[in-house]
Amino acid sequence: MDGKIRLSGMIHESLVNGPGIRRVFFSQGCTHNCKGCFNKETHSFYGGEEFLMDKLIEDVRINPIISGITFSGGDPMEQADKFSYMAKKFRELNLSIWCYTGYTFEALMDKVEEDNNIKELLYNIDVLIDGRFCEENQVEGLKYRGSSNQRVIDIKKTLSSGEVSLYIE
Ligand code: SF4
């Protein structure tokens, strides 16, 4: 690994991408092509900009106001090797970690046997917001997601019990 991650952007202090004040990292690259996606510029795997991960982590470490981290996209699962590295480092800083993905939890579990990076990422986050954005299921005012098919999953409880456990309904 070259120590760099490709991002489409960041929000330094967000109040809307999970509880508390969060640093949000938007991954560059997504294959889902959801109809009505409002982040189309994040789809190319060549767009955005590369950042040194250790520098991103250090910048969070020295900012005591940050209480959590959110990985969004794009789809962070397409760079699971990079995001799992970051997740492990942020866990060492006792930060809560949320991750968005266009894959369903079940589709990711089908991949974990062959893709250790996805497994490592799943096991090092607290909350997974899963599934593609579906224009048909778009509901105004949904907390933390755009369409009602997406779930805000308590991934720790889910992985230990084997049953999907929601963080919020
Ligand atoms: S998963 Fe997200 S970024 Fe990717 S196409 Fe769907 S809405 Fe857009």
Coordinates of C-alpha atoms and ligand atoms in Angstrom, one line a residue:
M1 CA 0.0 0.0 0.0
D2 CA 1.3 3.4 -0.9
G3 CA -0.1 5.2 2.1
K4 CA -2.4 7.4 0.0
I5 CA -6.2 7.4 -0.3
R6 CA -8.2 8.9 -3.1
L7 CA -11.0 11.2 -1.9
S8 CA -13.6 13.4 -3.6
G9 CA -13.7 15.7 -0.6
M10 CA -13.9 16.2 3.1
I11 CA -16.0 18.0 5.7
H12 CA -13.9 19.1 8.6
E13 CA -16.7 19.5 11.1
S14 CA -20.0 18.1 10.2
L15 CA -23.1 17.9 12.5
V16 CA -25.3 15.9 10.0
N17 CA -23.3 12.8 9.1
G18 CA -23.8 11.0 12.4
P19 CA -23.9 12.1 16.1
G20 CA -21.6 14.8 17.4
I21 CA -19.0 16.7 15.5
R22 CA -17.5 14.5 12.8
R23 CA -14.8 14.6 10.2
V24 CA -16.2 13.2 7.0
F25 CA -14.1 11.6 4.3
F26 CA -15.8 11.2 0.9
S27 CA -14.3 8.3 -1.1
Q28 CA -13.6 8.7 -4.8
G29 CA -15.0 5.9 -7.0
C30 CA -18.3 4.1 -7.1
T31 CA -19.8 1.5 -9.4
H32 CA -23.4 1.5 -8.3
N33 CA -24.7 4.3 -10.5
C34 CA -27.9 4.8 -8.6
K35 CA -30.6 6.7 -10.5
G36 CA -30.8 10.2 -9.0
C37 CA -27.3 10.1 -7.4
F38 CA -26.4 13.6 -6.4
N39 CA -22.6 12.8 -6.2
K40 CA -22.0 11.8 -9.8
E41 CA -18.5 13.4 -9.8
T42 CA -17.5 10.8 -7.2
H43 CA -18.0 7.8 -9.6
S44 CA -14.7 7.9 -11.5
F45 CA -11.8 6.0 -9.9
Y46 CA -9.4 8.6 -11.4
G47 CA -11.1 11.7 -10.2
G48 CA -10.7 13.5 -6.9
E49 CA -7.4 13.9 -5.2
E50 CA -4.9 11.6 -3.4
F51 CA -4.1 12.3 0.3
L52 CA -1.6 10.8 2.7
M53 CA -3.6 8.8 5.2
D54 CA -1.2 9.4 8.1
K55 CA -1.6 13.1 7.6
L56 CA -5.4 12.9 7.6
I57 CA -5.3 10.8 10.8
E58 CA -2.8 13.2 12.5
D59 CA -5.0 16.2 11.6
V60 CA -7.9 14.5 13.4
R61 CA -5.7 13.5 16.4
I62 CA -4.7 17.1 17.1
N63 CA -8.3 18.3 16.9
P64 CA -10.0 17.5 20.2
I65 CA -13.4 18.9 19.0
I66 CA -13.9 15.9 16.7
S67 CA -15.9 13.1 18.3
G68 CA -16.5 10.8 15.3
I69 CA -15.5 9.9 11.8
T70 CA -17.8 9.2 8.8
F71 CA -16.7 7.5 5.6
S72 CA -19.0 8.4 2.7
G73 CA -18.8 8.4 -1.0
G74 CA -18.4 7.4 -3.6
D75 CA -18.3 4.0 -2.0
P76 CA -15.7 3.4 0.7
M77 CA -15.9 -0.3 0.2
E78 CA -14.2 0.1 -3.2
Q79 CA -11.1 1.3 -1.2
A80 CA -11.6 -1.0 1.7
D81 CA -7.8 -1.6 2.2
K82 CA -7.3 2.2 2.7
F83 CA -10.4 2.8 4.8
S84 CA -9.8 -0.2 7.0
Y85 CA -6.3 1.2 7.7
M86 CA -7.8 4.6 8.7
A87 CA -10.6 2.9 10.7
K88 CA -8.1 1.0 12.8
K89 CA -6.1 4.2 13.5
F90 CA -9.2 6.2 14.4
R91 CA -10.4 3.4 16.8
E92 CA -7.1 3.8 18.6
L93 CA -8.2 7.4 19.2
N94 CA -11.5 6.2 20.6
L95 CA -13.6 7.8 17.9
S96 CA -16.9 6.4 16.7
I97 CA -16.8 5.4 13.0
W98 CA -19.7 5.4 10.6
C99 CA -19.5 4.1 7.1
Y100 CA -21.8 4.5 4.1
T101 CA -21.9 2.0 1.3
G102 CA -24.0 1.2 -1.8
Y103 CA -23.7 -2.5 -1.0
T104 CA -26.2 -4.2 1.3
F105 CA -24.8 -5.7 4.5
E106 CA -25.8 -9.1 3.2
A107 CA -23.8 -8.5 -0.1
L108 CA -20.8 -7.5 1.9
M109 CA -21.0 -10.6 4.1
D110 CA -20.9 -12.6 0.9
K111 CA -17.6 -10.9 0.1
V112 CA -15.8 -11.2 3.4
E113 CA -14.4 -14.7 2.9
E114 CA -12.6 -13.6 -0.3
D115 CA -11.9 -10.0 0.6
N116 CA -10.1 -9.5 3.9
N117 CA -10.1 -5.7 3.4
I118 CA -13.9 -5.6 3.5
K119 CA -13.9 -7.8 6.5
E120 CA -11.4 -5.6 8.3
L121 CA -13.4 -2.5 7.5
L122 CA -16.6 -4.0 8.7
Y123 CA -15.1 -5.2 11.9
N124 CA -13.6 -1.8 12.7
I125 CA -16.6 0.5 12.3
D126 CA -19.5 1.1 14.6
V127 CA -22.4 1.9 12.2
L128 CA -22.9 0.9 8.6
I129 CA -25.5 2.7 6.4
D130 CA -26.1 0.3 3.7
G131 CA -27.7 0.0 0.3
R132 CA -28.1 2.0 -2.9
F133 CA -29.9 5.2 -3.0
C134 CA -33.3 4.5 -4.6
E135 CA -35.1 7.5 -6.0
E136 CA -38.4 5.6 -5.8
N137 CA -37.9 5.2 -2.0
Q138 CA -36.7 8.7 -1.4
V139 CA -38.3 10.1 1.8
E140 CA -37.9 13.6 3.0
G141 CA -36.6 13.9 6.6
L142 CA -35.1 10.4 6.9
K143 CA -32.3 10.6 9.5
Y144 CA -28.9 9.9 8.1
R145 CA -30.0 8.4 4.8
G146 CA -31.7 9.3 1.5
S147 CA -34.1 6.5 0.8
S148 CA -36.1 4.1 3.0
N149 CA -34.4 0.9 1.7
Q150 CA -31.2 2.1 3.3
R151 CA -30.6 0.9 6.9
V152 CA -28.6 2.5 9.8
I153 CA -27.1 -0.7 11.2
D154 CA -25.4 -1.2 14.5
I155 CA -22.6 -3.3 13.0
K156 CA -21.0 -4.4 16.3
K157 CA -24.3 -5.9 17.6
T158 CA -25.0 -7.3 14.1
L159 CA -21.7 -9.1 13.8
S160 CA -21.8 -10.5 17.3
S161 CA -25.4 -11.8 17.1
G162 CA -25.5 -12.7 13.4
E163 CA -28.8 -10.8 13.0
V164 CA -29.1 -7.3 11.6
S165 CA -29.6 -4.9 14.4
L166 CA -30.6 -1.3 13.6
Y167 CA -29.0 1.7 15.3
I168 CA -32.1 3.7 14.5
E169 CA -35.4 2.7 12.8
Ligands
SF4_1 S1 -23.8 4.5 -3.9 FE1 -23.9 6.7 -3.4 S2 -22.3 7.6 -4.7 FE2 -22.6 5.6 -5.5 S3 -24.1 5.9 -7.2 FE3 -25.3 5.4 -5.3 S4 -25.8 7.3 -4.4 FE4 -24.2 7.7 -5.9

